Short mmCIF file of N, CA and C in Angstrom, two decimals:
data_model
loop_
_atom_site.label_atom_id
_atom_site.label_comp_id
_atom_site.label_asym_id
_atom_site.label_seq_id
_atom_site.Cartn_x
_atom_site.Cartn_y
_atom_site.Cartn_z
N TYR A 1 0.84 -1.18 0.00
CA TYR A 1 0.00 0.00 0.00
C TYR A 1 0.88 1.24 0.00
N THR A 2 0.48 2.25 -0.74
CA THR A 2 1.26 3.47 -0.89
C THR A 2 0.34 4.69 -0.82
N GLN A 3 0.87 5.83 -1.24
CA GLN A 3 0.07 7.06 -1.26
C GLN A 3 -1.17 6.92 -2.13
N LYS A 4 -1.09 6.17 -3.22
CA LYS A 4 -2.26 6.02 -4.10
C LYS A 4 -3.42 5.31 -3.39
N ASP A 5 -3.10 4.62 -2.31
CA ASP A 5 -4.13 3.91 -1.53
C ASP A 5 -4.64 4.73 -0.35
N GLY A 6 -4.19 5.98 -0.23
CA GLY A 6 -4.69 6.87 0.81
C GLY A 6 -3.70 7.21 1.90
N LEU A 7 -2.54 6.54 1.93
CA LEU A 7 -1.52 6.86 2.94
C LEU A 7 -0.77 8.10 2.49
N SER A 8 -0.70 9.11 3.35
CA SER A 8 0.04 10.31 2.95
C SER A 8 1.54 10.14 3.19
N GLN A 9 1.89 9.14 3.93
CA GLN A 9 3.28 8.80 4.25
C GLN A 9 3.39 7.30 4.21
N ILE A 10 4.51 6.77 3.74
CA ILE A 10 4.66 5.31 3.76
C ILE A 10 5.75 4.86 4.73
N ASP A 11 6.31 5.80 5.50
CA ASP A 11 7.27 5.43 6.54
C ASP A 11 6.49 4.96 7.75
N ILE A 12 6.59 3.66 8.04
CA ILE A 12 5.81 3.04 9.11
C ILE A 12 6.77 2.29 10.03
N SER A 13 6.73 2.59 11.33
CA SER A 13 7.62 1.88 12.25
C SER A 13 7.09 0.47 12.53
N ARG A 14 7.94 -0.36 13.06
CA ARG A 14 7.58 -1.77 13.28
C ARG A 14 6.50 -1.96 14.34
N LYS A 15 6.23 -0.96 15.16
CA LYS A 15 5.20 -1.07 16.21
C LYS A 15 3.98 -0.21 15.91
N SER A 16 3.80 0.17 14.64
CA SER A 16 2.76 1.14 14.30
C SER A 16 1.59 0.55 13.52
N ILE A 17 1.36 -0.74 13.66
CA ILE A 17 0.18 -1.36 13.06
C ILE A 17 -0.56 -2.11 14.16
N LEU A 18 -1.85 -1.89 14.25
CA LEU A 18 -2.66 -2.53 15.28
C LEU A 18 -3.96 -3.02 14.67
N VAL A 19 -4.35 -4.24 15.00
CA VAL A 19 -5.71 -4.72 14.76
C VAL A 19 -6.35 -4.77 16.13
N ASP A 20 -7.32 -3.86 16.36
CA ASP A 20 -7.91 -3.78 17.70
C ASP A 20 -8.94 -4.89 17.91
N LYS A 21 -9.51 -4.93 19.12
CA LYS A 21 -10.44 -6.00 19.50
C LYS A 21 -11.68 -6.04 18.62
N SER A 22 -12.05 -4.91 18.02
CA SER A 22 -13.23 -4.87 17.16
C SER A 22 -12.88 -5.20 15.70
N GLY A 23 -11.58 -5.41 15.42
CA GLY A 23 -11.15 -5.74 14.06
C GLY A 23 -10.71 -4.56 13.23
N THR A 24 -10.76 -3.36 13.78
CA THR A 24 -10.30 -2.17 13.06
C THR A 24 -8.79 -2.22 12.91
N ILE A 25 -8.31 -1.89 11.72
CA ILE A 25 -6.88 -1.87 11.46
C ILE A 25 -6.40 -0.43 11.46
N TRP A 26 -5.45 -0.14 12.34
CA TRP A 26 -4.84 1.18 12.50
C TRP A 26 -3.41 1.12 11.96
N VAL A 27 -3.01 2.12 11.20
CA VAL A 27 -1.64 2.19 10.69
C VAL A 27 -1.11 3.58 11.00
N GLY A 28 -0.02 3.63 11.77
CA GLY A 28 0.62 4.89 12.11
C GLY A 28 1.80 5.12 11.20
N THR A 29 1.92 6.33 10.68
CA THR A 29 3.02 6.68 9.79
C THR A 29 3.75 7.89 10.34
N HIS A 30 4.71 8.37 9.59
CA HIS A 30 5.40 9.60 9.98
C HIS A 30 4.53 10.83 9.70
N GLY A 31 3.35 10.62 9.12
CA GLY A 31 2.45 11.73 8.81
C GLY A 31 1.09 11.62 9.44
N GLY A 32 0.91 10.72 10.41
CA GLY A 32 -0.37 10.59 11.08
C GLY A 32 -0.84 9.15 11.16
N VAL A 33 -2.11 8.98 11.57
CA VAL A 33 -2.71 7.66 11.75
C VAL A 33 -3.80 7.47 10.70
N PHE A 34 -3.82 6.26 10.13
CA PHE A 34 -4.78 5.94 9.07
C PHE A 34 -5.55 4.69 9.45
N LEU A 35 -6.81 4.64 8.99
CA LEU A 35 -7.67 3.49 9.21
C LEU A 35 -7.84 2.75 7.89
N TYR A 36 -7.77 1.43 7.95
CA TYR A 36 -7.92 0.59 6.76
C TYR A 36 -9.39 0.28 6.54
N ASP A 37 -9.85 0.38 5.29
CA ASP A 37 -11.22 0.08 4.92
C ASP A 37 -11.21 -1.11 3.95
N PRO A 38 -11.45 -2.33 4.46
CA PRO A 38 -11.39 -3.51 3.59
C PRO A 38 -12.42 -3.48 2.47
N SER A 39 -13.58 -2.87 2.72
CA SER A 39 -14.62 -2.79 1.70
C SER A 39 -14.14 -1.92 0.52
N ALA A 40 -13.58 -0.75 0.84
CA ALA A 40 -13.05 0.12 -0.22
C ALA A 40 -11.91 -0.57 -0.96
N ASP A 41 -11.08 -1.30 -0.23
CA ASP A 41 -9.96 -2.01 -0.84
C ASP A 41 -10.46 -3.04 -1.85
N SER A 42 -11.47 -3.81 -1.46
CA SER A 42 -11.97 -4.85 -2.36
C SER A 42 -12.74 -4.29 -3.55
N ASN A 43 -13.24 -3.04 -3.43
CA ASN A 43 -13.98 -2.41 -4.53
C ASN A 43 -13.12 -1.47 -5.35
N GLY A 44 -11.80 -1.48 -5.13
CA GLY A 44 -10.90 -0.64 -5.92
C GLY A 44 -10.81 0.81 -5.45
N GLY A 45 -11.38 1.11 -4.29
CA GLY A 45 -11.31 2.47 -3.76
C GLY A 45 -10.06 2.69 -2.93
N GLN A 46 -9.98 3.86 -2.29
CA GLN A 46 -8.83 4.13 -1.42
C GLN A 46 -8.95 3.29 -0.16
N SER A 47 -7.92 2.53 0.11
CA SER A 47 -7.94 1.56 1.21
C SER A 47 -7.77 2.21 2.57
N PHE A 48 -7.17 3.40 2.63
CA PHE A 48 -6.86 4.04 3.90
C PHE A 48 -7.43 5.45 3.95
N SER A 49 -7.89 5.84 5.14
CA SER A 49 -8.33 7.22 5.35
C SER A 49 -7.67 7.75 6.62
N LEU A 50 -7.39 9.02 6.62
CA LEU A 50 -6.75 9.68 7.76
C LEU A 50 -7.68 9.68 8.96
N PHE A 51 -7.15 9.33 10.13
CA PHE A 51 -7.89 9.41 11.39
C PHE A 51 -7.77 10.86 11.86
N LYS A 52 -8.78 11.66 11.57
CA LYS A 52 -8.69 13.12 11.73
C LYS A 52 -8.79 13.60 13.18
N GLN A 53 -9.14 12.72 14.11
CA GLN A 53 -9.22 13.15 15.51
C GLN A 53 -7.85 13.45 16.10
N LEU A 54 -6.78 12.93 15.48
CA LEU A 54 -5.42 13.19 15.95
C LEU A 54 -4.76 14.25 15.09
N PRO A 55 -3.84 15.01 15.68
CA PRO A 55 -3.05 15.92 14.85
C PRO A 55 -2.06 15.11 13.99
N SER A 56 -1.39 15.77 13.10
CA SER A 56 -0.36 15.11 12.30
C SER A 56 0.81 14.78 13.23
N ILE A 57 1.01 13.49 13.50
CA ILE A 57 2.07 13.06 14.40
C ILE A 57 2.96 12.04 13.71
N ASN A 58 4.17 11.91 14.21
CA ASN A 58 5.12 10.91 13.74
C ASN A 58 4.97 9.71 14.66
N VAL A 59 4.21 8.71 14.23
CA VAL A 59 3.83 7.58 15.09
C VAL A 59 4.98 6.58 15.24
N ALA A 60 5.29 6.26 16.49
CA ALA A 60 6.33 5.28 16.80
C ALA A 60 5.72 3.98 17.31
N GLY A 61 4.47 4.02 17.79
CA GLY A 61 3.84 2.82 18.30
C GLY A 61 2.35 3.02 18.52
N ILE A 62 1.59 1.92 18.37
CA ILE A 62 0.16 1.92 18.64
C ILE A 62 -0.14 0.68 19.47
N MET A 63 -1.02 0.84 20.47
CA MET A 63 -1.38 -0.29 21.33
C MET A 63 -2.80 -0.11 21.84
N GLU A 64 -3.51 -1.22 22.04
CA GLU A 64 -4.82 -1.19 22.68
C GLU A 64 -4.65 -1.74 24.10
N ASP A 65 -5.14 -0.99 25.09
CA ASP A 65 -5.03 -1.47 26.47
C ASP A 65 -6.19 -2.41 26.80
N ARG A 66 -6.17 -2.98 27.99
CA ARG A 66 -7.19 -3.94 28.38
C ARG A 66 -8.59 -3.33 28.46
N SER A 67 -8.67 -2.01 28.63
CA SER A 67 -9.97 -1.34 28.70
C SER A 67 -10.51 -0.95 27.33
N GLY A 68 -9.72 -1.14 26.28
CA GLY A 68 -10.17 -0.78 24.93
C GLY A 68 -9.71 0.57 24.45
N ASN A 69 -8.94 1.30 25.27
CA ASN A 69 -8.36 2.56 24.81
C ASN A 69 -7.27 2.27 23.80
N ILE A 70 -7.15 3.12 22.79
CA ILE A 70 -6.07 2.99 21.82
C ILE A 70 -5.04 4.06 22.16
N TRP A 71 -3.77 3.65 22.28
CA TRP A 71 -2.67 4.54 22.64
C TRP A 71 -1.77 4.74 21.43
N PHE A 72 -1.37 5.98 21.21
CA PHE A 72 -0.48 6.34 20.11
C PHE A 72 0.75 7.01 20.70
N ALA A 73 1.91 6.42 20.52
CA ALA A 73 3.17 7.03 20.97
C ALA A 73 3.77 7.73 19.76
N SER A 74 4.14 8.99 19.94
CA SER A 74 4.73 9.73 18.82
C SER A 74 6.13 10.20 19.20
N SER A 75 6.94 10.38 18.19
CA SER A 75 8.29 10.86 18.44
C SER A 75 8.37 12.37 18.38
N ASN A 76 7.21 13.04 18.26
CA ASN A 76 7.25 14.50 18.19
C ASN A 76 6.20 15.22 19.03
N LYS A 77 5.16 14.52 19.50
CA LYS A 77 4.11 15.21 20.27
C LYS A 77 3.61 14.42 21.46
N GLY A 78 4.44 13.50 21.96
CA GLY A 78 4.06 12.76 23.15
C GLY A 78 3.15 11.59 22.88
N VAL A 79 2.27 11.30 23.84
CA VAL A 79 1.39 10.15 23.79
C VAL A 79 -0.06 10.63 23.75
N PHE A 80 -0.86 9.92 22.96
CA PHE A 80 -2.29 10.22 22.87
C PHE A 80 -3.07 8.98 23.25
N ARG A 81 -4.17 9.18 23.98
CA ARG A 81 -5.08 8.10 24.32
C ARG A 81 -6.43 8.40 23.68
N TYR A 82 -6.96 7.40 22.97
CA TYR A 82 -8.26 7.53 22.31
C TYR A 82 -9.22 6.53 22.94
N ASP A 83 -10.33 7.03 23.47
CA ASP A 83 -11.35 6.17 24.05
C ASP A 83 -12.42 5.93 22.99
N ALA A 84 -12.31 4.83 22.28
CA ALA A 84 -13.22 4.51 21.18
C ALA A 84 -14.48 3.81 21.67
N ARG A 85 -14.57 3.50 22.94
CA ARG A 85 -15.70 2.72 23.46
C ARG A 85 -16.95 3.55 23.65
N LEU A 86 -16.81 4.86 23.75
CA LEU A 86 -17.99 5.69 23.98
C LEU A 86 -18.89 5.66 22.75
N PRO A 87 -20.19 5.52 22.94
CA PRO A 87 -21.10 5.51 21.79
C PRO A 87 -21.03 6.84 21.04
N ASP A 88 -21.32 6.80 19.74
CA ASP A 88 -21.31 8.03 18.94
C ASP A 88 -22.17 9.09 19.62
N GLY A 89 -21.72 10.31 19.56
CA GLY A 89 -22.44 11.40 20.18
C GLY A 89 -22.06 11.59 21.63
N GLN A 90 -21.31 10.69 22.21
CA GLN A 90 -20.92 10.78 23.61
C GLN A 90 -19.53 11.40 23.75
N GLY A 91 -19.00 11.98 22.69
CA GLY A 91 -17.73 12.68 22.79
C GLY A 91 -16.53 11.78 22.92
N LYS A 92 -16.34 10.87 21.96
CA LYS A 92 -15.14 10.04 21.98
C LYS A 92 -13.95 10.95 22.22
N THR A 93 -13.10 10.58 23.13
CA THR A 93 -12.08 11.51 23.58
C THR A 93 -10.67 11.15 23.15
N ILE A 94 -9.91 12.20 22.85
CA ILE A 94 -8.48 12.10 22.60
C ILE A 94 -7.82 12.91 23.71
N ILE A 95 -6.89 12.30 24.40
CA ILE A 95 -6.14 13.02 25.44
C ILE A 95 -4.67 12.96 25.07
N ASN A 96 -4.01 14.13 25.08
CA ASN A 96 -2.58 14.19 24.81
C ASN A 96 -1.86 14.21 26.15
N ILE A 97 -1.18 13.10 26.46
CA ILE A 97 -0.50 12.97 27.75
C ILE A 97 0.66 13.96 27.87
N ALA A 98 1.41 14.16 26.81
CA ALA A 98 2.55 15.07 26.85
C ALA A 98 2.10 16.48 27.21
N GLU A 99 0.98 16.87 26.63
CA GLU A 99 0.45 18.21 26.85
C GLU A 99 0.15 18.44 28.33
N LYS A 100 -0.40 17.42 28.99
CA LYS A 100 -0.78 17.56 30.38
C LYS A 100 0.35 17.25 31.35
N GLU A 101 1.23 16.34 30.98
CA GLU A 101 2.21 15.84 31.94
C GLU A 101 3.67 16.12 31.58
N GLU A 102 3.90 16.81 30.44
CA GLU A 102 5.25 17.14 30.00
C GLU A 102 6.12 15.90 29.85
N LEU A 103 5.69 14.98 29.00
CA LEU A 103 6.47 13.79 28.69
C LEU A 103 7.85 14.20 28.20
N GLY A 104 8.89 13.53 28.69
CA GLY A 104 10.27 13.88 28.36
C GLY A 104 10.51 14.20 26.91
N LYS A 105 10.69 15.45 26.60
CA LYS A 105 10.97 15.96 25.25
C LYS A 105 9.88 15.60 24.25
N ASN A 106 8.67 15.29 24.73
CA ASN A 106 7.54 14.91 23.88
C ASN A 106 7.84 13.73 22.98
N TYR A 107 8.83 12.92 23.34
CA TYR A 107 9.21 11.76 22.55
C TYR A 107 8.72 10.50 23.26
N ALA A 108 8.02 9.66 22.54
CA ALA A 108 7.61 8.37 23.08
C ALA A 108 7.79 7.32 22.01
N GLY A 109 8.09 6.11 22.42
CA GLY A 109 8.30 5.03 21.45
C GLY A 109 7.51 3.81 21.83
N GLY A 110 8.13 2.92 22.61
CA GLY A 110 7.47 1.68 23.01
C GLY A 110 6.34 1.95 24.00
N ILE A 111 5.36 1.04 24.00
CA ILE A 111 4.21 1.15 24.91
C ILE A 111 3.95 -0.24 25.50
N ALA A 112 3.64 -0.29 26.79
CA ALA A 112 3.26 -1.55 27.44
C ALA A 112 2.32 -1.23 28.59
N GLN A 113 1.56 -2.22 29.02
CA GLN A 113 0.66 -2.06 30.16
C GLN A 113 0.97 -3.14 31.18
N ASP A 114 1.09 -2.75 32.46
CA ASP A 114 1.35 -3.74 33.50
C ASP A 114 0.04 -4.28 34.07
N LYS A 115 0.14 -5.26 34.97
CA LYS A 115 -1.04 -5.90 35.54
C LYS A 115 -1.94 -4.94 36.31
N ALA A 116 -1.33 -3.91 36.89
CA ALA A 116 -2.10 -2.92 37.66
C ALA A 116 -2.81 -1.91 36.77
N GLY A 117 -2.56 -1.97 35.45
CA GLY A 117 -3.20 -1.03 34.52
C GLY A 117 -2.36 0.19 34.20
N ASN A 118 -1.17 0.29 34.81
CA ASN A 118 -0.28 1.41 34.49
C ASN A 118 0.22 1.26 33.06
N MET A 119 0.38 2.39 32.39
CA MET A 119 0.95 2.40 31.05
C MET A 119 2.41 2.81 31.16
N TRP A 120 3.27 2.16 30.37
CA TRP A 120 4.70 2.43 30.36
C TRP A 120 5.10 2.85 28.95
N PHE A 121 5.98 3.85 28.86
CA PHE A 121 6.44 4.36 27.57
C PHE A 121 7.96 4.50 27.58
N THR A 122 8.59 4.19 26.47
CA THR A 122 10.00 4.52 26.34
C THR A 122 10.08 5.96 25.87
N MET A 123 11.14 6.65 26.28
CA MET A 123 11.37 8.04 25.90
C MET A 123 12.80 8.16 25.42
N LYS A 124 13.19 9.34 24.99
CA LYS A 124 14.57 9.54 24.54
C LYS A 124 15.57 9.22 25.64
N ASN A 125 15.30 9.67 26.86
CA ASN A 125 16.27 9.55 27.95
C ASN A 125 15.92 8.51 28.99
N GLY A 126 14.91 7.66 28.73
CA GLY A 126 14.54 6.66 29.71
C GLY A 126 13.16 6.10 29.44
N ILE A 127 12.45 5.78 30.52
CA ILE A 127 11.09 5.27 30.43
C ILE A 127 10.23 6.04 31.42
N CYS A 128 8.92 5.93 31.27
CA CYS A 128 8.04 6.52 32.27
C CYS A 128 6.82 5.64 32.46
N LYS A 129 6.26 5.74 33.65
CA LYS A 129 5.05 5.02 34.02
C LYS A 129 3.94 6.05 34.18
N TYR A 130 2.79 5.76 33.58
CA TYR A 130 1.63 6.64 33.69
C TYR A 130 0.52 5.89 34.40
N ASP A 131 0.11 6.39 35.57
CA ASP A 131 -0.90 5.70 36.38
C ASP A 131 -2.31 6.23 36.12
N GLY A 132 -2.46 7.05 35.10
CA GLY A 132 -3.74 7.66 34.80
C GLY A 132 -3.82 9.10 35.25
N LYS A 133 -2.87 9.50 36.09
CA LYS A 133 -2.83 10.87 36.59
C LYS A 133 -1.44 11.48 36.48
N THR A 134 -0.43 10.68 36.81
CA THR A 134 0.93 11.19 36.92
C THR A 134 1.90 10.34 36.13
N LEU A 135 2.88 11.01 35.52
CA LEU A 135 3.99 10.31 34.88
C LEU A 135 5.15 10.26 35.85
N THR A 136 5.74 9.06 36.00
CA THR A 136 6.95 8.90 36.79
C THR A 136 8.06 8.49 35.85
N GLU A 137 9.13 9.28 35.82
CA GLU A 137 10.21 9.06 34.87
C GLU A 137 11.35 8.28 35.51
N TYR A 138 11.94 7.34 34.73
CA TYR A 138 13.11 6.58 35.16
C TYR A 138 14.19 6.75 34.10
N THR A 139 15.41 7.06 34.54
CA THR A 139 16.52 7.33 33.61
C THR A 139 17.76 6.55 34.06
N ALA A 140 18.89 6.88 33.47
CA ALA A 140 20.16 6.25 33.85
C ALA A 140 20.44 6.45 35.34
N LYS A 141 19.99 7.56 35.91
CA LYS A 141 20.18 7.81 37.35
C LYS A 141 19.50 6.73 38.19
N ASP A 142 18.46 6.10 37.61
CA ASP A 142 17.71 5.06 38.33
C ASP A 142 18.20 3.66 37.98
N GLY A 143 19.27 3.56 37.18
CA GLY A 143 19.85 2.26 36.86
C GLY A 143 19.62 1.75 35.45
N LEU A 144 18.90 2.51 34.61
CA LEU A 144 18.71 2.06 33.23
C LEU A 144 20.03 2.14 32.49
N GLY A 145 20.30 1.15 31.64
CA GLY A 145 21.52 1.16 30.84
C GLY A 145 21.24 1.61 29.42
N GLY A 146 22.26 2.14 28.76
CA GLY A 146 22.15 2.52 27.36
C GLY A 146 21.61 3.93 27.16
N THR A 147 21.41 4.24 25.90
CA THR A 147 20.84 5.53 25.49
C THR A 147 19.82 5.24 24.40
N GLU A 148 19.01 6.22 24.05
CA GLU A 148 17.98 6.07 23.01
C GLU A 148 17.12 4.84 23.27
N PHE A 149 16.22 4.95 24.20
CA PHE A 149 15.38 3.84 24.65
C PHE A 149 14.28 3.57 23.62
N TRP A 150 14.16 2.30 23.22
CA TRP A 150 13.25 1.94 22.13
C TRP A 150 12.12 1.04 22.55
N GLY A 151 12.45 -0.15 23.04
CA GLY A 151 11.43 -1.15 23.29
C GLY A 151 11.17 -1.40 24.75
N ILE A 152 9.96 -1.80 25.05
CA ILE A 152 9.59 -2.16 26.42
C ILE A 152 8.66 -3.35 26.36
N TYR A 153 8.91 -4.33 27.23
CA TYR A 153 8.09 -5.53 27.31
C TYR A 153 7.90 -5.88 28.77
N ILE A 154 6.67 -6.20 29.15
CA ILE A 154 6.39 -6.57 30.54
C ILE A 154 5.95 -8.03 30.56
N GLU A 155 6.72 -8.86 31.29
CA GLU A 155 6.38 -10.28 31.43
C GLU A 155 5.14 -10.44 32.29
N GLN A 156 4.49 -11.60 32.20
CA GLN A 156 3.34 -11.91 33.05
C GLN A 156 3.68 -11.76 34.53
N SER A 157 4.94 -12.07 34.88
CA SER A 157 5.37 -11.99 36.27
C SER A 157 5.54 -10.55 36.75
N GLY A 158 5.52 -9.59 35.81
CA GLY A 158 5.70 -8.19 36.17
C GLY A 158 7.09 -7.65 35.88
N ILE A 159 8.01 -8.51 35.49
CA ILE A 159 9.36 -8.05 35.16
C ILE A 159 9.31 -7.22 33.88
N ILE A 160 9.99 -6.08 33.91
CA ILE A 160 9.99 -5.17 32.76
C ILE A 160 11.35 -5.24 32.07
N TRP A 161 11.34 -5.41 30.76
CA TRP A 161 12.54 -5.40 29.93
C TRP A 161 12.53 -4.14 29.08
N ILE A 162 13.68 -3.47 29.01
CA ILE A 162 13.80 -2.25 28.21
C ILE A 162 15.01 -2.39 27.30
N THR A 163 14.80 -2.12 26.00
CA THR A 163 15.93 -2.14 25.07
C THR A 163 16.33 -0.71 24.76
N ALA A 164 17.64 -0.54 24.60
CA ALA A 164 18.21 0.77 24.30
C ALA A 164 19.48 0.58 23.50
N ARG A 165 19.97 1.66 22.93
CA ARG A 165 21.25 1.59 22.23
C ARG A 165 22.32 1.25 23.26
N GLY A 166 22.99 0.11 23.06
CA GLY A 166 24.10 -0.27 23.94
C GLY A 166 23.74 -1.08 25.16
N SER A 167 22.45 -1.39 25.37
CA SER A 167 22.10 -2.10 26.60
C SER A 167 20.69 -2.64 26.56
N THR A 168 20.45 -3.67 27.36
CA THR A 168 19.11 -4.14 27.67
C THR A 168 19.01 -4.15 29.18
N THR A 169 17.95 -3.61 29.71
CA THR A 169 17.77 -3.52 31.17
C THR A 169 16.58 -4.37 31.58
N ARG A 170 16.74 -5.07 32.70
CA ARG A 170 15.67 -5.88 33.27
C ARG A 170 15.32 -5.31 34.63
#
């Protein structure tokens, strides 16, 4: 799929495609978020349309949490949470976490959710935990190794793995 199919950008990171619980396909690019329309695709129409509720962001990751919220990590405007569960007319909401909580340099990459429901994000200089109200930042001062933090994975046991340039931290 390319621009002729409705994508305004074809640079897509490895964590920027999501099939959510309802079957909707989300694709994040360096120029925003797009929704796939299988019906239009099969009828020769434009397969993708811009998700206009978000600003133009450089998407680094997309994830659906256990509650059905869709999270978008961007490398230029922080993190956005979309609550798609609200019925139409009930004000489906987009919240920009960076705007409210000053996410480290507005850069976010990896996304994970722990058993307690906290959201975790990788940032340029470390990782942060978002409990729904507050961001708590962890950096090299807290024992993280490496620089340029990219990936985050949380095991069932609760152990958190973080990948970075030059190191992996457990």
